[in-house]
């Protein structure tokens, strides 16, 4: 039986204190859905965009020849084992990012978030499902707090809000904070509105406070709460013992010159109007920003006042700087390019090996004189059908001393494990993927995130649900000895100095 608790819809903007006093999330315990998420805010995998008969015929021919797997067929390298899949349940929107704490995995979804007990990775159990619509519901955790991004215009900051045009001043977007001290009954305790919403966020946990870097973009003169220029990030300070006092403490301008102008100056490149995602390495006081048309390296010695160290562009092969990952020594960073915005088939001969790829950069020099130096591109070379949305997406380091290994999601390109120890010669060493969702339409599906945590790979498949994989390879086996109490991948831990 599903227990359902709903909040009242408030038609005015809520202050943080009011939110803390009055907001309780719409909560599902394990069981069937008992409510319908707001369809105006939920992207769907059903249907997709129809393709030409020629493209459909080519996809079907590729399956018949064995070049690509059949519809929904699972294939993988010999060194990866698929342990289980947990399908969607109450939350039917697109699955998004993942976070981990102890024996729990926290999975974002356009309709809210789901908590899994992963004490037995072969049999994850659903602990709670929280209905709280608001794309993308990017998620992270720290101690008793869970953070959720809202990057869609809502009628208010409650979990029973509805879609509302961003042209209305009363509309709300930003960060939500939940108390997860009781994993079965999360409580919504605070909200902070941010300029242009929160597409993604990154936390910097400290003993008393948690700092949040909020990435958002695409300002518009018609949006009262998202005015151009939007050349920075919002920095939120959350007191652990009083999250209801969360507030914005700074909006550092990262692009005083306006950033990459995009087209027509740089055709095919996104204009920089903010950041898409930021990864921090607190042990080294470093951060890497993937900011649409620009890649950044900056110091976070003072978390509230980040300082730019270096900035790079790739106006030949990068369309949209999407995310970033440091290696453990912090002498390399991998940037991903979200060519096609996560809605196109880009892993094919027409696009080629360098566009829509990862860009690997060495970090040279010391202190504030460090520079990002391009070394090579990495892109999966396994053939994909013309109906498969394939794009470089979220991944994490696999902690092995002396090696730079990474697992990464590629939407319908599946999960890739690759080695960039030699940053000029990256290579894939393992993979897992499903065949196309269909042969007659380009459909958004496949792993949004694929992360290594305490001996296993966890993947949040946009359409198919929660997957658990196990690597069995001498190159990655040493990582099984590394145990973490908590993992937010965009807040990279110090794996070996523990």
PDB file of N, CA and C in Angstrom, residues 4-42:
ATOM      1  N   UNK A   4       0.573   8.360   0.965  1.00  0.00           N
ATOM      2  CA  UNK A   4       0.689   9.573   0.166  1.00  0.00           C
ATOM      3  C   UNK A   4       0.409  10.785   1.032  1.00  0.00           C
ATOM      4  N   UNK A   5       1.390  11.685   1.082  1.00  0.00           N
ATOM      5  CA  UNK A   5       1.216  12.931   1.826  1.00  0.00           C
ATOM      6  C   UNK A   5       1.471  14.072   0.866  1.00  0.00           C
ATOM      7  N   UNK A   6       0.541  14.969   0.708  1.00  0.00           N
ATOM      8  CA  UNK A   6       0.705  16.059  -0.258  1.00  0.00           C
ATOM      9  C   UNK A   6       0.773  17.402   0.445  1.00  0.00           C
ATOM     10  N   UNK A   7       1.557  18.296  -0.153  1.00  0.00           N
ATOM     11  CA  UNK A   7       1.619  19.662   0.349  1.00  0.00           C
ATOM     12  C   UNK A   7       0.591  20.500  -0.379  1.00  0.00           C
ATOM     13  N   UNK A   8       0.125  21.543   0.270  1.00  0.00           N
ATOM     14  CA  UNK A   8      -0.801  22.455  -0.402  1.00  0.00           C
ATOM     15  C   UNK A   8      -0.022  23.311  -1.383  1.00  0.00           C
ATOM     16  N   UNK A   9      -0.657  23.685  -2.479  1.00  0.00           N
ATOM     17  CA  UNK A   9      -0.019  24.524  -3.485  1.00  0.00           C
ATOM     18  C   UNK A   9      -0.179  25.979  -3.071  1.00  0.00           C
ATOM     19  N   UNK A  10       0.951  26.669  -2.923  1.00  0.00           N
ATOM     20  CA  UNK A  10       0.907  28.087  -2.560  1.00  0.00           C
ATOM     21  C   UNK A  10       1.225  28.924  -3.769  1.00  0.00           C
ATOM     22  N   UNK A  11       0.428  29.930  -4.032  1.00  0.00           N
ATOM     23  CA  UNK A  11       0.540  30.702  -5.267  1.00  0.00           C
ATOM     24  C   UNK A  11       1.425  31.929  -5.141  1.00  0.00           C
ATOM     25  N   UNK A  12       2.175  32.047  -4.068  1.00  0.00           N
ATOM     26  CA  UNK A  12       3.111  33.158  -3.928  1.00  0.00           C
ATOM     27  C   UNK A  12       4.498  32.590  -3.699  1.00  0.00           C
ATOM     28  N   UNK A  13       5.505  33.426  -3.894  1.00  0.00           N
ATOM     29  CA  UNK A  13       6.865  32.973  -3.679  1.00  0.00           C
ATOM     30  C   UNK A  13       7.090  32.741  -2.199  1.00  0.00           C
ATOM     31  N   UNK A  14       7.704  31.599  -1.872  1.00  0.00           N
ATOM     32  CA  UNK A  14       7.920  31.248  -0.485  1.00  0.00           C
ATOM     33  C   UNK A  14       9.310  31.635  -0.046  1.00  0.00           C
ATOM     34  N   UNK A  15       9.453  32.225   1.108  1.00  0.00           N
ATOM     35  CA  UNK A  15      10.760  32.476   1.693  1.00  0.00           C
ATOM     36  C   UNK A  15      11.313  31.183   2.248  1.00  0.00           C
ATOM     37  N   UNK A  16      12.608  31.176   2.522  1.00  0.00           N
ATOM     38  CA  UNK A  16      13.244  29.967   3.018  1.00  0.00           C
ATOM     39  C   UNK A  16      12.672  29.566   4.365  1.00  0.00           C
ATOM     40  N   UNK A  17      12.485  30.520   5.258  1.00  0.00           N
ATOM     41  CA  UNK A  17      11.966  30.188   6.574  1.00  0.00           C
ATOM     42  C   UNK A  17      10.568  29.596   6.481  1.00  0.00           C
ATOM     43  N   UNK A  18       9.757  30.174   5.619  1.00  0.00           N
ATOM     44  CA  UNK A  18       8.401  29.648   5.441  1.00  0.00           C
ATOM     45  C   UNK A  18       8.447  28.242   4.880  1.00  0.00           C
ATOM     46  N   UNK A  19       9.366  28.032   3.957  1.00  0.00           N
ATOM     47  CA  UNK A  19       9.487  26.702   3.362  1.00  0.00           C
ATOM     48  C   UNK A  19       9.863  25.683   4.423  1.00  0.00           C
ATOM     49  N   UNK A  20      10.789  26.056   5.296  1.00  0.00           N
ATOM     50  CA  UNK A  20      11.233  25.125   6.323  1.00  0.00           C
ATOM     51  C   UNK A  20      10.111  24.784   7.281  1.00  0.00           C
ATOM     52  N   UNK A  21       9.272  25.743   7.565  1.00  0.00           N
ATOM     53  CA  UNK A  21       8.199  25.524   8.518  1.00  0.00           C
ATOM     54  C   UNK A  21       7.058  24.719   7.937  1.00  0.00           C
ATOM     55  N   UNK A  22       6.823  24.880   6.623  1.00  0.00           N
ATOM     56  CA  UNK A  22       5.593  24.336   6.085  1.00  0.00           C
ATOM     57  C   UNK A  22       5.674  23.282   5.019  1.00  0.00           C
ATOM     58  N   UNK A  23       6.860  23.021   4.456  1.00  0.00           N
ATOM     59  CA  UNK A  23       6.918  22.131   3.296  1.00  0.00           C
ATOM     60  C   UNK A  23       7.259  20.704   3.696  1.00  0.00           C
ATOM     61  N   UNK A  24       6.438  19.769   3.259  1.00  0.00           N
ATOM     62  CA  UNK A  24       6.715  18.343   3.408  1.00  0.00           C
ATOM     63  C   UNK A  24       6.572  17.727   2.043  1.00  0.00           C
ATOM     64  N   UNK A  25       7.546  16.943   1.623  1.00  0.00           N
ATOM     65  CA  UNK A  25       7.519  16.389   0.277  1.00  0.00           C
ATOM     66  C   UNK A  25       6.361  15.430   0.089  1.00  0.00           C
ATOM     67  N   UNK A  26       5.893  15.346  -1.150  1.00  0.00           N
ATOM     68  CA  UNK A  26       4.971  14.289  -1.512  1.00  0.00           C
ATOM     69  C   UNK A  26       5.758  12.998  -1.527  1.00  0.00           C
ATOM     70  N   UNK A  27       5.416  12.072  -0.640  1.00  0.00           N
ATOM     71  CA  UNK A  27       6.269  10.914  -0.413  1.00  0.00           C
ATOM     72  C   UNK A  27       5.573   9.617  -0.771  1.00  0.00           C
ATOM     73  N   UNK A  28       6.262   8.785  -1.559  1.00  0.00           N
ATOM     74  CA  UNK A  28       5.834   7.416  -1.803  1.00  0.00           C
ATOM     75  C   UNK A  28       6.760   6.489  -1.043  1.00  0.00           C
ATOM     76  N   UNK A  29       6.218   5.566  -0.266  1.00  0.00           N
ATOM     77  CA  UNK A  29       7.038   4.442   0.152  1.00  0.00           C
ATOM     78  C   UNK A  29       6.938   3.400  -0.952  1.00  0.00           C
ATOM     79  N   UNK A  30       7.722   2.334  -0.844  1.00  0.00           N
ATOM     80  CA  UNK A  30       7.753   1.357  -1.921  1.00  0.00           C
ATOM     81  C   UNK A  30       6.349   0.846  -2.232  1.00  0.00           C
ATOM     82  N   UNK A  31       5.997   0.854  -3.495  1.00  0.00           N
ATOM     83  CA  UNK A  31       4.674   0.395  -3.891  1.00  0.00           C
ATOM     84  C   UNK A  31       4.269   1.024  -5.192  1.00  0.00           C
ATOM     85  N   UNK A  32       3.082   0.763  -5.682  1.00  0.00           N
ATOM     86  CA  UNK A  32       2.642   1.298  -6.962  1.00  0.00           C
ATOM     87  C   UNK A  32       2.361   2.781  -6.900  1.00  0.00           C
ATOM     88  N   UNK A  33       2.375   3.411  -8.059  1.00  0.00           N
ATOM     89  CA  UNK A  33       2.127   4.850  -8.122  1.00  0.00           C
ATOM     90  C   UNK A  33       0.714   5.174  -7.673  1.00  0.00           C
ATOM     91  N   UNK A  34       0.552   6.270  -6.957  1.00  0.00           N
ATOM     92  CA  UNK A  34      -0.762   6.673  -6.491  1.00  0.00           C
ATOM     93  C   UNK A  34      -1.081   8.103  -6.878  1.00  0.00           C
ATOM     94  N   UNK A  35      -0.247   8.700  -7.715  1.00  0.00           N
ATOM     95  CA  UNK A  35      -0.497  10.065  -8.158  1.00  0.00           C
ATOM     96  C   UNK A  35       0.102  10.229  -9.539  1.00  0.00           C
ATOM     97  N   UNK A  36      -0.338  11.223 -10.249  1.00  0.00           N
ATOM     98  CA  UNK A  36       0.156  11.474 -11.602  1.00  0.00           C
ATOM     99  C   UNK A  36       1.068  12.683 -11.598  1.00  0.00           C
ATOM    100  N   UNK A  37       2.351  12.541 -11.969  1.00  0.00           N
ATOM    101  CA  UNK A  37       3.252  13.693 -12.049  1.00  0.00           C
ATOM    102  C   UNK A  37       2.748  14.714 -13.057  1.00  0.00           C
ATOM    103  N   UNK A  38       3.193  15.931 -12.895  1.00  0.00           N
ATOM    104  CA  UNK A  38       2.786  17.026 -13.775  1.00  0.00           C
ATOM    105  C   UNK A  38       3.329  16.802 -15.174  1.00  0.00           C
ATOM    106  N   UNK A  39       2.489  16.547 -16.166  1.00  0.00           N
ATOM    107  CA  UNK A  39       2.994  16.237 -17.516  1.00  0.00           C
ATOM    108  C   UNK A  39       3.664  17.414 -18.190  1.00  0.00           C
ATOM    109  N   UNK A  40       3.388  18.607 -17.727  1.00  0.00           N
ATOM    110  CA  UNK A  40       3.992  19.779 -18.355  1.00  0.00           C
ATOM    111  C   UNK A  40       5.462  19.921 -18.061  1.00  0.00           C
ATOM    112  N   UNK A  41       5.944  19.174 -17.070  1.00  0.00           N
ATOM    113  CA  UNK A  41       7.338  19.302 -16.661  1.00  0.00           C
ATOM    114  C   UNK A  41       8.135  18.041 -16.913  1.00  0.00           C
ATOM    115  N   UNK A  42       7.510  17.022 -17.437  1.00  0.00           N
ATOM    116  CA  UNK A  42       8.159  15.729 -17.564  1.00  0.00           C
ATOM    117  C   UNK A  42       8.418  15.379 -19.007  1.00  0.00           C
TER     118      UNK A  42
END
